[in-house]
Structure formats: C-alpha cells, structure tokens
mmCIF file of C-alpha atoms in Angstrom:
data_model
loop_
_atom_site.group_PDB
_atom_site.id
_atom_site.type_symbol
_atom_site.label_atom_id
_atom_site.label_comp_id
_atom_site.label_asym_id
_atom_site.label_seq_id
_atom_site.Cartn_x
_atom_site.Cartn_y
_atom_site.Cartn_z
ATOM 1 C CA MET A 1 -50.615 -8.975 -13.002
ATOM 2 C CA SER A 2 -51.626 -5.691 -14.620
ATOM 3 C CA SER A 3 -51.866 -5.435 -18.409
ATOM 4 C CA PHE A 4 -49.153 -2.772 -18.449
ATOM 5 C CA LYS A 5 -45.668 -2.540 -17.031
ATOM 6 C CA THR A 6 -45.020 -0.299 -14.016
ATOM 7 C CA LEU A 7 -41.961 0.948 -12.163
ATOM 8 C CA ASP A 8 -41.979 -2.394 -10.354
ATOM 9 C CA ASP A 9 -40.991 -4.042 -13.655
ATOM 10 C CA ILE A 10 -38.303 -1.584 -14.619
ATOM 11 C CA GLY A 11 -35.297 -3.201 -12.927
ATOM 12 C CA ASP A 12 -32.063 -1.384 -12.058
ATOM 13 C CA VAL A 13 -32.186 2.217 -13.270
ATOM 14 C CA SER A 14 -28.974 3.473 -11.679
ATOM 15 C CA GLY A 15 -27.163 5.666 -14.179
ATOM 16 C CA ARG A 16 -29.831 5.131 -16.826
ATOM 17 C CA ARG A 17 -31.592 8.036 -18.509
ATOM 18 C CA VAL A 18 -35.356 7.816 -18.001
ATOM 19 C CA LEU A 19 -37.671 10.024 -20.051
ATOM 20 C CA VAL A 20 -40.722 10.668 -17.851
ATOM 21 C CA ARG A 21 -43.838 12.161 -19.437
ATOM 22 C CA GLU A 22 -45.608 14.244 -16.799
ATOM 23 C CA ASP A 23 -48.451 16.745 -16.871
ATOM 24 C CA LEU A 24 -46.949 20.062 -15.746
ATOM 25 C CA ASN A 25 -49.607 22.156 -17.482
ATOM 26 C CA VAL A 26 -50.464 24.034 -14.300
ATOM 27 C CA PRO A 27 -52.417 27.293 -13.928
ATOM 28 C CA MET A 28 -50.192 30.288 -13.196
ATOM 29 C CA ASP A 29 -50.504 33.916 -12.127
ATOM 30 C CA GLY A 30 -47.302 35.496 -13.337
ATOM 31 C CA ALA A 31 -44.495 33.394 -11.862
ATOM 32 C CA ARG A 32 -46.753 31.812 -9.234
ATOM 33 C CA VAL A 33 -48.428 28.424 -9.648
ATOM 34 C CA THR A 34 -51.993 28.828 -8.412
ATOM 35 C CA ASP A 35 -52.757 25.093 -8.186
ATOM 36 C CA ASP A 36 -49.878 22.643 -7.758
ATOM 37 C CA THR A 37 -52.024 19.475 -7.871
ATOM 38 C CA ARG A 38 -50.304 18.206 -11.009
ATOM 39 C CA LEU A 39 -46.844 18.929 -9.631
ATOM 40 C CA ARG A 40 -47.658 16.953 -6.495
ATOM 41 C CA ALA A 41 -49.025 14.119 -8.649
ATOM 42 C CA ALA A 42 -45.716 13.978 -10.535
ATOM 43 C CA ALA A 43 -43.569 13.920 -7.404
ATOM 44 C CA PRO A 44 -43.770 10.211 -6.403
ATOM 45 C CA THR A 45 -42.534 8.871 -9.750
ATOM 46 C CA VAL A 46 -39.837 11.501 -10.195
ATOM 47 C CA ALA A 47 -38.558 11.109 -6.629
ATOM 48 C CA GLU A 48 -38.585 7.293 -6.777
ATOM 49 C CA LEU A 49 -36.544 7.182 -9.959
ATOM 50 C CA SER A 50 -34.103 9.816 -8.710
ATOM 51 C CA ASP A 51 -33.669 7.968 -5.408
ATOM 52 C CA LYS A 52 -32.809 4.817 -7.373
ATOM 53 C CA GLY A 53 -30.042 6.636 -9.228
ATOM 54 C CA ALA A 54 -31.786 7.321 -12.530
ATOM 55 C CA ILE A 55 -31.115 10.442 -14.565
ATOM 56 C CA VAL A 56 -34.685 11.753 -14.695
ATOM 57 C CA LEU A 57 -35.631 13.732 -17.807
ATOM 58 C CA ILE A 58 -39.111 15.201 -17.567
ATOM 59 C CA LEU A 59 -41.129 15.746 -20.727
ATOM 60 C CA ALA A 60 -44.287 17.852 -20.652
ATOM 61 C CA HIS A 61 -46.350 20.375 -22.571
ATOM 62 C CA PHE A 62 -47.406 23.806 -21.331
ATOM 63 C CA GLY A 63 -50.197 25.766 -22.989
ATOM 64 C CA ARG A 64 -50.861 25.743 -26.730
ATOM 65 C CA PRO A 65 -47.840 27.282 -28.476
ATOM 66 C CA LYS A 66 -48.724 25.471 -31.738
ATOM 67 C CA GLY A 67 -45.150 24.564 -32.643
ATOM 68 C CA VAL A 68 -43.687 28.020 -31.982
ATOM 69 C CA ARG A 69 -41.325 28.994 -29.164
ATOM 70 C CA ASN A 70 -43.098 31.308 -26.748
ATOM 71 C CA PRO A 71 -41.340 32.444 -23.544
ATOM 72 C CA ASP A 72 -44.710 32.745 -21.800
ATOM 73 C CA MET A 73 -45.183 28.997 -22.292
ATOM 74 C CA SER A 74 -41.692 27.875 -21.368
ATOM 75 C CA LEU A 75 -41.411 25.098 -18.812
ATOM 76 C CA ALA A 76 -38.615 27.124 -17.266
ATOM 77 C CA LEU A 77 -41.491 28.857 -15.426
ATOM 78 C CA VAL A 78 -42.491 25.579 -13.779
ATOM 79 C CA THR A 79 -39.023 24.264 -12.892
ATOM 80 C CA LYS A 80 -38.636 26.169 -9.591
ATOM 81 C CA PRO A 81 -42.194 25.338 -8.392
ATOM 82 C CA LEU A 82 -41.560 21.654 -9.161
ATOM 83 C CA SER A 83 -38.267 21.834 -7.286
ATOM 84 C CA ASP A 84 -40.106 23.275 -4.285
ATOM 85 C CA VAL A 85 -42.647 20.417 -4.345
ATOM 86 C CA LEU A 86 -39.918 17.774 -4.652
ATOM 87 C CA GLY A 87 -37.652 19.385 -2.087
ATOM 88 C CA ARG A 88 -34.626 18.857 -4.311
ATOM 89 C CA GLU A 89 -32.858 20.562 -7.204
ATOM 90 C CA VAL A 90 -34.447 20.414 -10.639
ATOM 91 C CA ARG A 91 -32.497 21.636 -13.636
ATOM 92 C CA PHE A 92 -33.896 23.049 -16.857
ATOM 93 C CA ILE A 93 -32.823 22.079 -20.367
ATOM 94 C CA ASP A 94 -33.752 24.454 -23.162
ATOM 95 C CA ASP A 95 -35.021 21.821 -25.621
ATOM 96 C CA CYS A 96 -36.515 18.331 -25.629
ATOM 97 C CA ALA A 97 -34.754 17.075 -28.766
ATOM 98 C CA GLY A 98 -31.659 17.778 -30.833
ATOM 99 C CA ALA A 99 -27.925 18.184 -30.377
ATOM 100 C CA ALA A 100 -28.086 20.920 -27.726
ATOM 101 C CA ALA A 101 -30.439 18.845 -25.585
ATOM 102 C CA GLU A 102 -28.238 15.758 -26.010
ATOM 103 C CA ALA A 103 -25.194 17.734 -24.889
ATOM 104 C CA ALA A 104 -27.004 19.095 -21.830
ATOM 105 C CA VAL A 105 -28.260 15.639 -20.858
ATOM 106 C CA SER A 106 -24.739 14.203 -21.123
ATOM 107 C CA ASP A 107 -23.651 16.497 -18.275
ATOM 108 C CA LEU A 108 -26.198 15.042 -15.842
ATOM 109 C CA ARG A 109 -25.270 12.506 -13.177
ATOM 110 C CA PRO A 110 -27.180 9.653 -11.498
ATOM 111 C CA GLY A 111 -30.020 11.036 -9.361
ATOM 112 C CA ASP A 112 -30.191 14.332 -11.251
ATOM 113 C CA ILE A 113 -33.571 15.657 -12.353
ATOM 114 C CA ALA A 114 -34.156 17.954 -15.315
ATOM 115 C CA VAL A 115 -37.224 19.447 -16.948
ATOM 116 C CA LEU A 116 -36.922 19.543 -20.733
ATOM 117 C CA GLU A 117 -38.464 22.404 -22.680
ATOM 118 C CA ASN A 118 -42.121 22.355 -23.779
ATOM 119 C CA THR A 119 -42.702 19.468 -26.178
ATOM 120 C CA ARG A 120 -45.253 21.558 -28.075
ATOM 121 C CA PHE A 121 -42.566 24.025 -29.137
ATOM 122 C CA HIS A 122 -41.999 21.387 -31.837
ATOM 123 C CA ALA A 123 -44.723 21.232 -34.496
ATOM 124 C CA GLY A 124 -44.169 17.483 -34.769
ATOM 125 C CA GLU A 125 -45.317 16.843 -31.180
ATOM 126 C CA GLU A 126 -49.054 17.023 -31.808
ATOM 127 C CA LYS A 127 -48.629 15.322 -35.201
ATOM 128 C CA ASN A 128 -46.877 12.369 -33.526
ATOM 129 C CA ASP A 129 -44.012 12.879 -35.958
ATOM 130 C CA PRO A 130 -41.799 9.743 -35.935
ATOM 131 C CA ALA A 131 -38.676 11.855 -36.537
ATOM 132 C CA LEU A 132 -39.377 13.956 -33.446
ATOM 133 C CA ALA A 133 -40.112 10.863 -31.378
ATOM 134 C CA GLN A 134 -36.805 9.350 -32.507
ATOM 135 C CA ALA A 135 -34.973 12.576 -31.618
ATOM 136 C CA MET A 136 -36.535 12.542 -28.139
ATOM 137 C CA ALA A 137 -35.722 8.862 -27.745
ATOM 138 C CA ARG A 138 -32.023 9.543 -28.331
ATOM 139 C CA LEU A 139 -32.012 11.403 -25.006
ATOM 140 C CA GLY A 140 -33.070 8.395 -22.954
ATOM 141 C CA ASP A 141 -32.770 4.674 -22.330
ATOM 142 C CA LEU A 142 -36.259 4.074 -20.919
ATOM 143 C CA TYR A 143 -39.653 5.763 -21.119
ATOM 144 C CA VAL A 144 -42.209 6.268 -18.334
ATOM 145 C CA ASN A 145 -45.650 7.751 -18.978
ATOM 146 C CA ASP A 146 -47.076 9.286 -15.821
ATOM 147 C CA ALA A 147 -49.561 11.659 -17.477
ATOM 148 C CA PHE A 148 -52.975 10.016 -17.808
ATOM 149 C CA SER A 149 -54.503 13.425 -18.519
ATOM 150 C CA ALA A 150 -52.575 13.520 -21.814
ATOM 151 C CA ALA A 151 -53.047 9.834 -22.644
ATOM 152 C CA HIS A 152 -55.978 10.442 -24.991
ATOM 153 C CA ARG A 153 -53.616 12.275 -27.358
ATOM 154 C CA ALA A 154 -51.464 10.308 -29.802
ATOM 155 C CA HIS A 155 -48.537 12.724 -29.612
ATOM 156 C CA ALA A 156 -44.815 12.102 -30.008
ATOM 157 C CA SER A 157 -44.190 12.340 -26.257
ATOM 158 C CA THR A 158 -47.251 10.317 -25.211
ATOM 159 C CA GLU A 159 -47.493 7.570 -27.828
ATOM 160 C CA GLY A 160 -44.574 7.741 -30.259
ATOM 161 C CA LEU A 161 -41.868 7.346 -27.605
ATOM 162 C CA ALA A 162 -43.588 4.326 -26.072
ATOM 163 C CA ARG A 163 -43.208 2.533 -29.405
ATOM 164 C CA ILE A 164 -39.437 3.151 -29.485
ATOM 165 C CA LEU A 165 -38.142 2.742 -25.920
ATOM 166 C CA PRO A 166 -39.044 0.185 -23.233
ATOM 167 C CA ALA A 167 -42.199 1.765 -21.784
ATOM 168 C CA TYR A 168 -43.680 1.760 -18.278
ATOM 169 C CA ALA A 169 -46.489 3.420 -16.348
ATOM 170 C CA GLY A 170 -45.476 5.841 -13.603
ATOM 171 C CA ARG A 171 -47.086 5.776 -10.169
ATOM 172 C CA ALA A 172 -49.781 8.369 -10.966
ATOM 173 C CA MET A 173 -50.651 6.623 -14.237
ATOM 174 C CA GLN A 174 -50.684 3.256 -12.461
ATOM 175 C CA ALA A 175 -53.050 4.516 -9.750
ATOM 176 C CA GLU A 176 -55.352 5.989 -12.375
ATOM 177 C CA LEU A 177 -55.505 2.849 -14.513
ATOM 178 C CA GLU A 178 -56.031 0.562 -11.520
ATOM 179 C CA ALA A 179 -58.871 2.781 -10.251
ATOM 180 C CA LEU A 180 -60.542 2.887 -13.653
ATOM 181 C CA GLU A 181 -60.310 -0.879 -13.965
ATOM 182 C CA LYS A 182 -62.157 -1.220 -10.651
ATOM 183 C CA ALA A 183 -64.760 1.325 -11.729
ATOM 184 C CA LEU A 184 -65.798 0.064 -15.163
ATOM 185 C CA GLY A 185 -63.268 -2.431 -16.479
ATOM 186 C CA ASN A 186 -64.033 -5.170 -13.984
ATOM 187 C CA PRO A 187 -66.276 -3.605 -11.334
ATOM 188 C CA GLU A 188 -68.185 -5.150 -8.496
ATOM 189 C CA HIS A 189 -71.913 -4.871 -9.205
ATOM 190 C CA PRO A 190 -74.314 -3.193 -8.725
ATOM 191 C CA VAL A 191 -72.646 -0.218 -10.427
ATOM 192 C CA ALA A 192 -74.007 3.332 -10.424
ATOM 193 C CA ALA A 193 -72.917 6.196 -12.641
ATOM 194 C CA VAL A 194 -73.648 9.864 -12.016
ATOM 195 C CA VAL A 195 -73.458 11.893 -15.223
ATOM 196 C CA GLY A 196 -74.184 15.598 -15.049
ATOM 197 C CA GLY A 197 -73.416 18.712 -16.997
ATOM 198 C CA ALA A 198 -75.113 21.269 -19.153
ATOM 199 C CA LYS A 199 -75.725 19.459 -22.424
ATOM 200 C CA VAL A 200 -76.532 15.931 -23.524
ATOM 201 C CA SER A 201 -74.757 16.612 -26.821
ATOM 202 C CA THR A 202 -71.352 16.735 -25.078
ATOM 203 C CA LYS A 203 -71.848 13.339 -23.410
ATOM 204 C CA LEU A 204 -73.822 11.286 -25.903
ATOM 205 C CA ASP A 205 -71.069 8.699 -26.280
ATOM 206 C CA VAL A 206 -70.684 8.460 -22.502
ATOM 207 C CA LEU A 207 -74.387 7.805 -21.972
ATOM 208 C CA LYS A 208 -74.608 5.279 -24.801
ATOM 209 C CA HIS A 209 -71.618 3.381 -23.389
ATOM 210 C CA LEU A 210 -72.747 3.467 -19.766
ATOM 211 C CA VAL A 211 -76.257 2.101 -20.204
ATOM 212 C CA ALA A 212 -74.713 -1.214 -21.210
ATOM 213 C CA LYS A 213 -72.194 -1.208 -18.344
ATOM 214 C CA VAL A 214 -73.989 0.058 -15.219
ATOM 215 C CA ASP A 215 -77.040 -0.898 -13.197
ATOM 216 C CA HIS A 216 -78.063 2.635 -12.221
ATOM 217 C CA LEU A 217 -77.584 5.734 -14.398
ATOM 218 C CA ILE A 218 -78.191 8.995 -12.528
ATOM 219 C CA ILE A 219 -78.596 11.937 -14.905
ATOM 220 C CA GLY A 220 -78.331 15.470 -13.556
ATOM 221 C CA GLY A 221 -77.589 19.016 -14.584
ATOM 222 C CA GLY A 222 -79.067 20.578 -17.701
ATOM 223 C CA MET A 223 -78.804 17.153 -19.333
ATOM 224 C CA ALA A 224 -81.660 15.877 -17.175
ATOM 225 C CA ASN A 225 -83.969 18.557 -18.608
ATOM 226 C CA THR A 226 -83.520 17.144 -22.105
ATOM 227 C CA PHE A 227 -84.543 13.685 -20.895
ATOM 228 C CA LEU A 228 -87.484 15.069 -18.922
ATOM 229 C CA ALA A 229 -88.687 16.990 -21.970
ATOM 230 C CA ALA A 230 -88.329 13.846 -24.085
ATOM 231 C CA ARG A 231 -90.717 12.151 -21.652
ATOM 232 C CA GLY A 232 -93.246 14.939 -22.134
ATOM 233 C CA VAL A 233 -92.407 17.134 -19.123
ATOM 234 C CA ASP A 234 -92.711 20.908 -19.670
ATOM 235 C CA VAL A 235 -89.398 22.254 -18.359
ATOM 236 C CA GLY A 236 -90.276 25.933 -18.808
ATOM 237 C CA LYS A 237 -87.283 28.163 -19.532
ATOM 238 C CA SER A 238 -84.770 25.506 -18.466
ATOM 239 C CA LEU A 239 -81.663 24.787 -20.489
ATOM 240 C CA CYS A 240 -82.827 21.995 -22.768
ATOM 241 C CA GLU A 241 -81.790 20.496 -26.102
ATOM 242 C CA HIS A 242 -85.230 19.868 -27.575
ATOM 243 C CA ASP A 243 -83.657 18.788 -30.867
ATOM 244 C CA LEU A 244 -82.207 15.730 -29.090
ATOM 245 C CA THR A 245 -85.576 14.319 -28.021
ATOM 246 C CA ASP A 246 -85.279 11.287 -30.299
ATOM 247 C CA THR A 247 -81.712 10.630 -29.137
ATOM 248 C CA ALA A 248 -82.741 10.837 -25.482
ATOM 249 C CA LEU A 249 -85.559 8.368 -26.090
ATOM 250 C CA GLU A 250 -83.159 5.999 -27.865
ATOM 251 C CA ILE A 251 -80.828 6.083 -24.833
ATOM 252 C CA LEU A 252 -83.756 5.418 -22.486
ATOM 253 C CA ASP A 253 -84.877 2.490 -24.672
ATOM 254 C CA ALA A 254 -81.317 1.098 -24.711
ATOM 255 C CA ALA A 255 -81.224 1.350 -20.922
ATOM 256 C CA ASP A 256 -84.495 -0.583 -20.654
ATOM 257 C CA ARG A 257 -83.098 -3.338 -22.870
ATOM 258 C CA ALA A 258 -79.948 -3.519 -20.722
ATOM 259 C CA ASP A 259 -81.872 -3.537 -17.424
ATOM 260 C CA CYS A 260 -80.204 -0.256 -16.481
ATOM 261 C CA ILE A 261 -82.365 1.941 -14.237
ATOM 262 C CA VAL A 262 -82.224 5.586 -15.340
ATOM 263 C CA HIS A 263 -82.801 8.047 -12.503
ATOM 264 C CA LEU A 264 -84.222 11.433 -13.455
ATOM 265 C CA PRO A 265 -85.277 14.004 -10.839
ATOM 266 C CA TYR A 266 -88.937 14.073 -9.844
ATOM 267 C CA ASP A 267 -88.642 17.144 -7.648
ATOM 268 C CA VAL A 268 -86.504 20.101 -8.648
ATOM 269 C CA VAL A 269 -85.390 23.535 -7.479
ATOM 270 C CA VAL A 270 -86.532 26.280 -9.851
ATOM 271 C CA ALA A 271 -86.023 30.018 -10.192
ATOM 272 C CA LYS A 272 -87.103 32.726 -12.631
ATOM 273 C CA GLU A 273 -83.562 34.045 -13.034
ATOM 274 C CA PHE A 274 -80.143 32.464 -12.950
ATOM 275 C CA ARG A 275 -78.057 34.284 -10.360
ATOM 276 C CA ALA A 276 -76.748 33.718 -6.867
ATOM 277 C CA ASN A 277 -79.458 33.261 -4.228
ATOM 278 C CA PRO A 278 -82.565 34.280 -6.189
ATOM 279 C CA PRO A 279 -86.078 33.441 -4.960
ATOM 280 C CA THR A 280 -86.560 29.699 -5.504
ATOM 281 C CA ARG A 281 -89.253 27.026 -5.310
ATOM 282 C CA THR A 282 -88.959 23.284 -4.850
ATOM 283 C CA VAL A 283 -91.603 21.632 -6.996
ATOM 284 C CA ASN A 284 -92.578 18.406 -8.695
ATOM 285 C CA VAL A 285 -91.145 18.292 -12.222
ATOM 286 C CA HIS A 286 -94.687 18.508 -13.595
ATOM 287 C CA ASP A 287 -95.272 21.832 -11.811
ATOM 288 C CA VAL A 288 -92.494 23.932 -13.392
ATOM 289 C CA ALA A 289 -94.003 27.242 -14.534
ATOM 290 C CA ALA A 290 -93.453 28.545 -18.053
ATOM 291 C CA ASP A 291 -91.230 31.371 -16.781
ATOM 292 C CA GLU A 292 -89.126 29.183 -14.465
ATOM 293 C CA MET A 293 -85.940 27.215 -15.027
ATOM 294 C CA ILE A 294 -84.733 24.037 -13.329
ATOM 295 C CA LEU A 295 -81.387 24.707 -11.641
ATOM 296 C CA ASP A 296 -80.959 21.806 -9.212
ATOM 297 C CA VAL A 297 -82.333 18.430 -8.182
ATOM 298 C CA GLY A 298 -84.770 18.570 -5.281
ATOM 299 C CA PRO A 299 -84.182 17.117 -1.801
ATOM 300 C CA ALA A 300 -86.674 14.241 -2.127
ATOM 301 C CA ALA A 301 -84.982 13.010 -5.314
ATOM 302 C CA VAL A 302 -81.552 13.355 -3.712
ATOM 303 C CA GLU A 303 -82.668 11.239 -0.773
ATOM 304 C CA ALA A 304 -83.927 8.561 -3.171
ATOM 305 C CA LEU A 305 -80.630 8.682 -5.095
ATOM 306 C CA GLY A 306 -78.765 8.216 -1.824
ATOM 307 C CA ASP A 307 -80.888 5.150 -1.101
ATOM 308 C CA ALA A 308 -80.004 3.789 -4.552
ATOM 309 C CA LEU A 309 -76.277 4.283 -3.884
ATOM 310 C CA LYS A 310 -76.627 2.306 -0.654
ATOM 311 C CA THR A 311 -77.514 -0.747 -2.763
ATOM 312 C CA CYS A 312 -74.445 -0.337 -4.995
ATOM 313 C CA ARG A 313 -70.849 -1.514 -4.710
ATOM 314 C CA THR A 314 -69.258 0.760 -7.328
ATOM 315 C CA LEU A 315 -69.806 4.393 -8.330
ATOM 316 C CA VAL A 316 -68.459 6.383 -11.286
ATOM 317 C CA TRP A 317 -69.132 10.135 -11.141
ATOM 318 C CA ASN A 318 -68.715 12.753 -13.870
ATOM 319 C CA GLY A 319 -70.476 16.118 -13.650
ATOM 320 C CA PRO A 320 -72.608 17.985 -11.089
ATOM 321 C CA LEU A 321 -76.340 17.511 -10.493
ATOM 322 C CA GLY A 322 -77.134 21.226 -10.669
ATOM 323 C CA ALA A 323 -75.611 24.639 -11.371
ATOM 324 C CA PHE A 324 -73.242 24.035 -8.467
ATOM 325 C CA GLU A 325 -71.084 27.132 -9.038
ATOM 326 C CA THR A 326 -74.053 29.364 -8.144
ATOM 327 C CA PRO A 327 -75.585 29.040 -4.662
ATOM 328 C CA PRO A 328 -77.952 27.591 -3.605
ATOM 329 C CA PHE A 329 -77.896 25.285 -6.639
ATOM 330 C CA ASP A 330 -74.996 23.233 -5.278
ATOM 331 C CA ALA A 331 -77.146 21.608 -2.602
ATOM 332 C CA ALA A 332 -78.001 18.385 -4.443
ATOM 333 C CA THR A 333 -74.446 17.761 -5.632
ATOM 334 C CA VAL A 334 -73.054 18.363 -2.147
ATOM 335 C CA ALA A 335 -75.637 16.155 -0.452
ATOM 336 C CA LEU A 336 -75.218 13.184 -2.801
ATOM 337 C CA ALA A 337 -71.423 13.537 -2.780
ATOM 338 C CA GLN A 338 -71.430 13.430 1.018
ATOM 339 C CA THR A 339 -73.563 10.283 0.947
ATOM 340 C CA ALA A 340 -71.174 8.668 -1.538
ATOM 341 C CA ALA A 341 -68.179 9.674 0.592
ATOM 342 C CA ALA A 342 -69.736 8.205 3.733
ATOM 343 C CA LEU A 343 -70.486 4.921 1.948
ATOM 344 C CA THR A 344 -66.910 4.853 0.644
ATOM 345 C CA GLN A 345 -65.439 5.464 4.084
ATOM 346 C CA SER A 346 -67.543 2.673 5.579
ATOM 347 C CA GLY A 347 -66.062 0.274 3.029
ATOM 348 C CA GLY A 348 -69.281 -0.373 1.167
ATOM 349 C CA LEU A 349 -68.546 1.530 -2.038
ATOM 350 C CA VAL A 350 -65.698 1.959 -4.509
ATOM 351 C CA SER A 351 -66.103 5.543 -5.755
ATOM 352 C CA VAL A 352 -64.215 6.938 -8.740
ATOM 353 C CA ALA A 353 -64.791 10.465 -10.007
ATOM 354 C CA GLY A 354 -63.218 12.662 -12.652
ATOM 355 C CA GLY A 355 -63.524 15.707 -14.867
ATOM 356 C CA GLY A 356 -62.801 19.345 -14.090
ATOM 357 C CA ASP A 357 -66.275 20.353 -12.891
ATOM 358 C CA THR A 358 -66.543 17.141 -10.914
ATOM 359 C CA VAL A 359 -63.308 17.727 -9.025
ATOM 360 C CA ALA A 360 -64.365 21.295 -8.257
ATOM 361 C CA ALA A 361 -67.781 20.111 -7.067
ATOM 362 C CA LEU A 362 -66.313 17.405 -4.810
ATOM 363 C CA ASN A 363 -63.834 19.899 -3.381
ATOM 364 C CA GLN A 364 -66.726 22.269 -2.727
ATOM 365 C CA ALA A 365 -68.537 19.457 -0.928
ATOM 366 C CA GLY A 366 -65.382 18.785 1.086
ATOM 367 C CA VAL A 367 -65.275 15.106 0.119
ATOM 368 C CA ALA A 368 -62.675 14.761 -2.646
ATOM 369 C CA ASP A 369 -60.253 13.082 -0.246
ATOM 370 C CA ARG A 370 -62.951 10.639 0.911
ATOM 371 C CA PHE A 371 -63.648 9.099 -2.501
ATOM 372 C CA THR A 372 -61.669 6.009 -3.500
ATOM 373 C CA PHE A 373 -60.071 7.894 -6.381
ATOM 374 C CA VAL A 374 -60.528 11.314 -7.948
ATOM 375 C CA SER A 375 -58.998 11.837 -11.374
ATOM 376 C CA THR A 376 -57.771 15.299 -12.322
ATOM 377 C CA ALA A 377 -57.896 14.348 -16.015
ATOM 378 C CA GLY A 378 -60.550 16.020 -18.131
ATOM 379 C CA GLY A 379 -60.699 14.846 -21.740
ATOM 380 C CA ALA A 380 -58.918 11.572 -21.017
ATOM 381 C CA PHE A 381 -61.368 10.660 -18.256
ATOM 382 C CA LEU A 382 -64.329 11.499 -20.489
ATOM 383 C CA GLU A 383 -62.978 9.408 -23.378
ATOM 384 C CA TRP A 384 -62.407 6.524 -20.979
ATOM 385 C CA MET A 385 -66.057 6.818 -19.878
ATOM 386 C CA GLU A 386 -66.997 6.663 -23.569
ATOM 387 C CA GLY A 387 -65.257 3.289 -23.777
ATOM 388 C CA LYS A 388 -62.539 4.531 -26.108
ATOM 389 C CA GLU A 389 -59.014 3.150 -26.078
ATOM 390 C CA LEU A 390 -56.563 5.877 -25.136
ATOM 391 C CA PRO A 391 -53.446 5.909 -27.357
ATOM 392 C CA GLY A 392 -51.056 6.737 -24.507
ATOM 393 C CA VAL A 393 -52.408 3.812 -22.472
ATOM 394 C CA ALA A 394 -52.566 1.360 -25.379
ATOM 395 C CA ALA A 395 -48.879 1.987 -26.053
ATOM 396 C CA LEU A 396 -48.012 0.813 -22.530
ATOM 397 C CA LYS A 397 -49.719 -2.562 -22.777
ATOM 398 C CA ARG A 398 -47.658 -5.693 -22.281
ATOM 399 C CA ASP A 399 -46.757 -7.610 -25.421
#
C-alpha cells in the first residue's frame, strides 16, 4: 500500500464536487499553447473523475500575477486548449473562491468539468492563507492534487486545501511519486546518479544528499570543471567556481566515506570560443590549454560511464553532461542517454529523469519515451533530489 491515498481510495464520486489541483501553467504564443505536455498530463485524472460522475473543478496557477487580476494570465486562455486535449466540453468560472464562484459551481451537473480562475489572482494563495483555503474548500467535497510540479510550494491550493478536505493523489501525481520511490526512496542497488548543469552552487544540496544514497555519482556540465579544478586540474577558460574548491573537496571526501564512486571526465571536448560548431579538440583533462574551455565530456569517458551504467539497476538523471544546446557539445549527453535508454528497454535498468534542461536533452537525444519515467517538474524534482519533504506531498500522506 502506498503512503498516500489515490483515486483508487476515493470511493463513489458521482455528484460530488472534486477540486483537482493541476499544473496548467503552459507556454503560449498569443492564444496558442506551444507545448501541451502539462495539459495531456492532466487529462487522465480529469477524464476519470468526470466519467465517474464527479463535478470536476480544476484549480491551477498561470504566470506570476502576484495577487492582481491580469487578463493576460487568465486561465480562460487555457480552457479551450484543455477542452481540445480532453475531447469534451470544459467550462470556465471567473474565480476560484467566493460567492460568485459558489453560485457558478452550483449550476454544474455530474460529469461537468470547469476550470476555475487563476489561484494566484488572490494574494493569499502564495501565503497559504487559511481563509483563502477555507473559501476554496467551500466549493468542493473532496480534494485531488495532481500537480507534482507545484508540490514544493506550501500554497493554499497545494497544501492548505489538503488539510481541510479529504485529500488524494491524482494519476499524474501518483505516477510521479511511485517513480521517485523506485529511484531513491527504496531503489534497487547499485544506483547511479547523473548530475549536470552549469554551476555547483545551484546543486550543492543535491550532491551532498546523493553521495550518501547512490553508488555512482556522475558529474557533468560546468559543475565537473569545479571538481576537476579542486583536484588540481588546470581547466583553462572553462566555466568554473574556483571559490567552491573547499566545498567540492568536502563532497568528494563525503563520497569516499560513503563508498560512492564519483565519476569525473578524464577526456573532454574543448574549444577557444563558445558558439555553434567552432574548431574543437578532444584532449585529456590535463592537456587543456590556457585559452581553451571545456564544453563537453569526451568519447572515452562516455564509454566508461556507459560501462558503469551497465553494472547498475537504478538511474536518476538531472542535468546535461555538456553545453547540449550548442552543437557539437550535445554528443556526450546524447550518447549516454541512448545507452541508458537501451538498458531500460532491455529491462536491466530503472531510469528516472527530471528537470527542464534534462527533459529537453532527452528529447533531443530521442529517448525521453524510453526512460522508465521522465518528470516535467523543475523545482519540485530538484528539491526531491535534495532529500527535502515537499509540502504538497506531505499533506497527502495517510494518517
């Protein structure tokens, strides 16, 4: 049994009003949604509840209106695109709390679906104001949180409501939590973690948490340069946080004490300028010239990393190995991602990845659909990797 209630525990919902927290914060170009991933993620929970006769009331934020009504951030803009994804009518209600919203909800019938106006139009949303949470709660009988990407925020619609109404995880939230449990909560060892990105300073808590949890820690991106420099390697003009040398050494010492093998690149791709397709060299890390910068992991190191993954049963991935947005510095990320995908498809590896750059990199490699699970959450996924308890998840736990 999971530690949180799901739609399987909810019982008969026919005629009951279910407040469903979704993430509808989608990118738009005018009236057009340019990426409907989050709408498609919301569809299974919304459709299931509607099919069972619930009155489905969708709560969500859109943009950062900071407690002020802004027509450019109205969820009215997202209602038609969501309707198109669901293939059924979705109504719009011009508030998410108060008498007008209560009156509009009272007109709905079993199976109806409505999007309520942007929760962040109320200043009390981001303050987790109990009065606002109570006002929202008056609209519904039950609460379902299906927005893992907002679960790291203790807001009225993500945490406050779950303390007032019977609370359940939606299908997207359930899939996310079950995948994360397999990845770090109770994983099958050996476990590998790939952590990339530009700066160590943004992922200090992640690295400190992981060295005690995983067997192999693969560090890539600009972060790797800081660790190489801490070990005495001259990284030339590479992006490097030299002021974090002591911190990097502390993390390496902690890894040694935990029997965690830290993998840093020993061959790298360098260039004298950072642009698309400049002249490059592949060199040993000790042969980086003073006027060169490291922009990707070299092929020999990638092959060795692939061999390490073949010994593992679980993989957690956050961040690219190189400057993947700029060719040819995506080569290492693509190659290792394809190895991980092949191991996953053969049944030998449980692979869980997340974070905005990570999703983009896996899509670029053409393997996102071949990992066990790819989270579209950014901050929430990172805080989970840091070992932090997420307020929106904690509020769903069984008594």
